[in-house]
Amino acid sequence: SAVISQKPSRDICQRGTSLTIQCQVDSQVTMMFWYRQQPGQSLTLIATANQGSEATYESGFVIDKFPISRPNLTFSTLTVSNMSPEDSSIYLCSVADSSTGYTFGSGTRLTVV
Amino acid sequence: GQNIDQPTEMTATEGAIVQINCTYQTSGFNGLFWYQQHAGEAPTFLSYNVLDGLEEKGRFSSFLSRSKGYSYLLLKELQMKDSASYLCAGRYGGATNKLIFGTGTLLAVQP
């Protein structure tokens, strides 16, 4: 299965600022996904990162708040913009690296103060 | 939404068997995954079902009924290290094949 390097692993940010999270995959993958996991809850899909086109966002998530880049088949970034304490969460990237397998990055634990 | 539901919490005894149920919306569905997640860690893959029936893998088994929109994860010979969250996830939608997660079940294994 694919190996994902996600960074930063954690950060503490001031409200109103932005943070960009990076995911690097060790192989080319068509689909990359970004999730949010709020404390004590399950994973919520933010968007699908498409190579060569705009990301596809799920209901409740918008590009202005969570801009995504996907410059090639091994890399993607998620930016959390104009942060507020409600954005404190774990953010995870994921790839579909086989017909049955989805692999996750180690996550970015974000605290907004 | 895809409305994937599972119990929030369960408790079981070491050495016993526990079944974690999951119901999901069938429209656009094309596969069911179970993941294990320990606190502070990323989810790890446990099982995948696309056809009806039981898939067995060691102490863990997973069952799927597509017509009923129902799955369960069966854990046998429970060990203390099995205390974790268990996430049911459905794969949906054509070209994107996105994975949608249920609410997660926090399992506590007691001595």
Short mmCIF file of C-alpha atoms in Angstrom, two decimals:
data_model
loop_
_atom_site.label_atom_id
_atom_site.label_comp_id
_atom_site.label_asym_id
_atom_site.label_seq_id
_atom_site.Cartn_x
_atom_site.Cartn_y
_atom_site.Cartn_z
CA SER A 1 0.00 0.00 0.00
CA ALA A 2 1.00 3.62 -0.47
CA VAL A 3 3.03 5.47 2.15
CA ILE A 4 1.89 8.99 2.97
CA SER A 5 3.98 11.69 4.59
CA GLN A 6 1.80 14.36 6.12
CA LYS A 7 3.05 17.54 7.75
CA PRO A 8 2.97 19.33 10.03
CA SER A 9 1.99 16.71 12.59
CA ARG A 10 0.62 19.39 14.87
CA ASP A 11 0.41 23.15 15.15
CA ILE A 12 -1.00 25.84 17.39
CA CYS A 13 -2.23 28.84 15.44
CA GLN A 14 -3.68 32.25 16.18
CA ARG A 15 -7.25 32.92 15.12
CA GLY A 16 -7.53 34.75 11.82
CA THR A 17 -4.41 33.15 10.37
CA SER A 18 -4.12 30.31 7.84
CA LEU A 19 -2.33 26.96 7.91
CA THR A 20 -1.32 24.84 4.95
CA ILE A 21 -1.08 21.08 5.41
CA GLN A 22 0.92 18.97 2.98
CA CYS A 23 0.61 15.34 1.94
CA GLN A 24 3.26 13.57 -0.10
CA VAL A 25 2.62 10.05 -1.43
CA ASP A 26 5.37 7.64 -2.45
CA SER A 27 3.49 6.55 -5.59
CA GLN A 28 1.18 8.11 -8.15
CA VAL A 29 -2.46 7.96 -7.10
CA THR A 30 -5.51 9.23 -8.92
CA MET A 31 -7.67 10.06 -5.94
CA MET A 32 -6.66 11.98 -2.85
CA PHE A 33 -9.10 12.97 -0.13
CA TRP A 34 -9.05 15.36 2.81
CA TYR A 35 -10.90 14.62 6.04
CA ARG A 36 -11.54 16.41 9.30
CA GLN A 37 -11.89 14.60 12.62
CA GLN A 38 -13.20 16.74 15.44
CA PRO A 39 -12.49 15.69 19.03
CA GLY A 40 -14.26 12.46 19.93
CA GLN A 41 -15.91 12.15 16.54
CA SER A 42 -15.52 10.17 13.34
CA LEU A 43 -14.03 11.34 10.06
CA THR A 44 -15.88 13.86 7.89
CA LEU A 45 -14.93 14.16 4.23
CA ILE A 46 -14.02 17.73 3.30
CA ALA A 47 -13.20 17.30 -0.39
CA THR A 48 -11.72 15.15 -3.12
CA ALA A 49 -8.50 16.59 -4.54
CA ASN A 50 -8.46 16.18 -8.31
CA GLN A 51 -5.25 16.46 -10.31
CA GLY A 52 -5.56 19.08 -13.03
CA SER A 53 -8.93 20.44 -11.92
CA GLU A 54 -10.63 22.05 -8.96
CA ALA A 55 -11.32 20.00 -5.87
CA THR A 56 -14.81 18.62 -5.31
CA TYR A 57 -16.19 19.79 -1.97
CA GLU A 58 -18.72 18.06 0.24
CA SER A 59 -21.78 19.80 1.59
CA GLY A 60 -20.84 22.30 4.26
CA PHE A 61 -17.30 22.89 3.01
CA VAL A 62 -16.28 25.67 0.62
CA ILE A 63 -13.20 26.50 -1.39
CA ASP A 64 -12.68 29.91 0.22
CA LYS A 65 -12.32 28.31 3.64
CA PHE A 66 -10.47 25.15 2.59
CA PRO A 67 -8.53 25.79 -0.63
CA ILE A 68 -6.87 22.66 -1.99
CA SER A 69 -4.05 22.22 -4.46
CA ARG A 70 -3.18 19.06 -6.40
CA PRO A 71 -0.29 19.92 -8.70
CA ASN A 72 0.60 16.30 -9.53
CA LEU A 73 -0.33 12.69 -8.77
CA THR A 74 1.84 12.43 -5.63
CA PHE A 75 1.18 15.66 -3.74
CA SER A 76 -1.66 17.76 -2.34
CA THR A 77 -2.14 20.60 0.12
CA LEU A 78 -5.10 21.69 2.21
CA THR A 79 -5.22 25.23 3.61
CA VAL A 80 -7.41 26.09 6.57
CA SER A 81 -8.09 29.79 6.09
CA ASN A 82 -9.04 32.56 8.51
CA MET A 83 -9.04 30.11 11.38
CA SER A 84 -11.28 30.21 14.42
CA PRO A 85 -11.28 27.94 17.51
CA GLU A 86 -14.03 25.87 15.86
CA ASP A 87 -11.44 24.75 13.29
CA SER A 88 -9.45 22.98 16.01
CA SER A 89 -9.42 19.42 14.80
CA ILE A 90 -7.33 16.67 13.27
CA TYR A 91 -6.99 16.90 9.50
CA LEU A 92 -6.10 13.76 7.54
CA CYS A 93 -5.33 13.09 3.93
CA SER A 94 -6.12 9.76 2.32
CA VAL A 95 -5.46 8.02 -0.96
CA ALA A 96 -7.22 5.23 -2.76
CA ASP A 97 -4.21 3.11 -3.62
CA SER A 98 -5.97 -0.01 -4.77
CA SER A 99 -9.48 -1.21 -5.49
CA THR A 100 -9.86 -2.18 -1.87
CA GLY A 101 -7.44 -0.02 0.00
CA TYR A 102 -7.57 3.48 1.32
CA THR A 103 -4.49 4.62 3.22
CA PHE A 104 -4.38 7.55 5.62
CA GLY A 105 -1.71 10.01 6.54
CA SER A 106 -0.74 10.31 10.18
CA GLY A 107 -2.85 13.45 10.60
CA THR A 108 -2.31 17.08 11.55
CA ARG A 109 -3.55 18.09 14.98
CA LEU A 110 -4.55 21.75 14.76
CA THR A 111 -5.30 23.93 17.76
CA VAL A 112 -6.57 27.46 17.16
CA VAL A 113 -6.23 29.90 20.05
CA GLY B 1 -25.93 12.34 2.90
CA GLN B 2 -25.10 8.68 3.13
CA ASN B 3 -26.36 8.27 6.72
CA ILE B 4 -24.03 5.59 8.02
CA ASP B 5 -25.00 4.62 11.55
CA GLN B 6 -23.30 2.58 14.27
CA PRO B 7 -23.56 2.41 18.04
CA THR B 8 -21.55 5.09 19.80
CA GLU B 9 -20.03 2.93 22.51
CA MET B 10 -19.77 -0.74 23.44
CA THR B 11 -18.17 -2.61 26.31
CA ALA B 12 -17.02 -6.23 26.26
CA THR B 13 -14.93 -8.62 28.33
CA GLU B 14 -11.48 -9.93 27.48
CA GLY B 15 -11.74 -13.29 25.70
CA ALA B 16 -15.34 -12.74 24.64
CA ILE B 17 -16.92 -12.03 21.23
CA VAL B 18 -18.41 -8.68 20.23
CA GLN B 19 -20.44 -7.68 17.17
CA ILE B 20 -20.49 -4.08 15.99
CA ASN B 21 -23.37 -3.27 13.65
CA CYS B 22 -23.51 -0.69 10.88
CA THR B 23 -26.35 0.43 8.65
CA TYR B 24 -25.87 2.53 5.53
CA GLN B 25 -27.72 4.12 2.67
CA THR B 26 -27.69 1.82 -0.36
CA SER B 27 -28.03 4.43 -3.13
CA GLY B 28 -24.70 4.71 -4.95
CA PHE B 29 -23.05 2.20 -2.62
CA ASN B 30 -20.22 0.04 -3.95
CA GLY B 31 -18.31 -1.35 -1.02
CA LEU B 32 -18.07 -1.44 2.79
CA PHE B 33 -14.90 -0.93 4.81
CA TRP B 34 -14.08 -1.35 8.48
CA TYR B 35 -11.22 0.57 10.08
CA GLN B 36 -9.70 0.48 13.55
CA GLN B 37 -8.49 3.69 15.13
CA HIS B 38 -6.57 3.96 18.38
CA ALA B 39 -6.58 7.33 20.12
CA GLY B 40 -4.19 9.78 18.51
CA GLU B 41 -3.46 7.54 15.55
CA ALA B 42 -4.63 7.30 11.94
CA PRO B 43 -7.27 4.72 10.99
CA THR B 44 -5.94 1.35 9.91
CA PHE B 45 -7.69 -0.96 7.45
CA LEU B 46 -9.42 -4.05 8.83
CA SER B 47 -11.74 -5.42 6.17
CA TYR B 48 -13.55 -4.85 2.92
CA ASN B 49 -16.84 -6.32 1.66
CA VAL B 50 -18.43 -5.72 -1.71
CA LEU B 51 -20.49 -8.92 -2.08
CA ASP B 52 -23.01 -10.36 0.35
CA GLY B 53 -21.61 -12.71 2.94
CA LEU B 54 -18.96 -13.15 5.55
CA GLU B 55 -15.27 -12.36 5.14
CA GLU B 56 -13.04 -13.89 7.79
CA LYS B 57 -9.56 -12.68 8.64
CA GLY B 58 -8.11 -14.16 11.79
CA ARG B 59 -9.94 -12.94 14.88
CA PHE B 60 -11.90 -10.39 12.81
CA SER B 61 -14.79 -11.12 10.47
CA SER B 62 -17.04 -8.77 8.54
CA PHE B 63 -20.48 -9.41 7.08
CA LEU B 64 -22.43 -7.55 4.42
CA SER B 65 -26.03 -7.62 3.25
CA ARG B 66 -26.42 -5.23 0.33
CA SER B 67 -30.19 -5.62 0.10
CA LYS B 68 -30.60 -4.64 3.75
CA GLY B 69 -27.92 -1.95 3.83
CA TYR B 70 -26.36 -3.72 6.80
CA SER B 71 -22.91 -4.81 7.89
CA TYR B 72 -21.30 -6.02 11.06
CA LEU B 73 -17.78 -6.49 12.35
CA LEU B 74 -17.22 -9.51 14.58
CA LEU B 75 -14.26 -9.57 16.94
CA LYS B 76 -13.43 -12.89 18.60
CA GLU B 77 -11.17 -13.74 21.53
CA LEU B 78 -11.06 -10.12 22.56
CA GLN B 79 -7.80 -8.72 23.84
CA MET B 80 -7.18 -5.56 25.82
CA LYS B 81 -5.38 -4.08 22.82
CA ASP B 82 -8.65 -4.27 20.84
CA SER B 83 -9.91 -1.30 22.84
CA ALA B 84 -10.25 1.31 20.10
CA SER B 85 -12.73 3.05 17.85
CA TYR B 86 -14.14 0.97 14.99
CA LEU B 87 -15.22 2.92 11.95
CA CYS B 88 -17.65 1.66 9.34
CA ALA B 89 -17.21 3.38 5.96
CA GLY B 90 -19.15 3.09 2.74
CA ARG B 91 -17.67 3.72 -0.67
CA TYR B 92 -19.91 5.78 -2.91
CA GLY B 93 -20.19 7.37 -6.27
CA GLY B 94 -18.93 6.54 -9.66
CA ALA B 95 -15.69 8.19 -10.67
CA THR B 96 -14.74 9.63 -7.31
CA ASN B 97 -15.27 6.51 -5.17
CA LYS B 98 -15.21 8.55 -2.02
CA LEU B 99 -15.22 6.90 1.39
CA ILE B 100 -17.89 8.13 3.81
CA PHE B 101 -17.48 7.24 7.47
CA GLY B 102 -20.05 6.36 10.05
CA THR B 103 -20.14 7.83 13.50
CA GLY B 104 -17.66 5.29 14.89
CA THR B 105 -18.02 2.84 17.77
CA LEU B 106 -15.75 3.21 20.79
CA LEU B 107 -15.10 -0.29 22.13
CA ALA B 108 -13.81 -0.76 25.66
CA VAL B 109 -12.45 -4.22 26.50
CA GLN B 110 -12.46 -4.94 30.22
CA PRO B 111 -10.51 -7.60 32.12
#
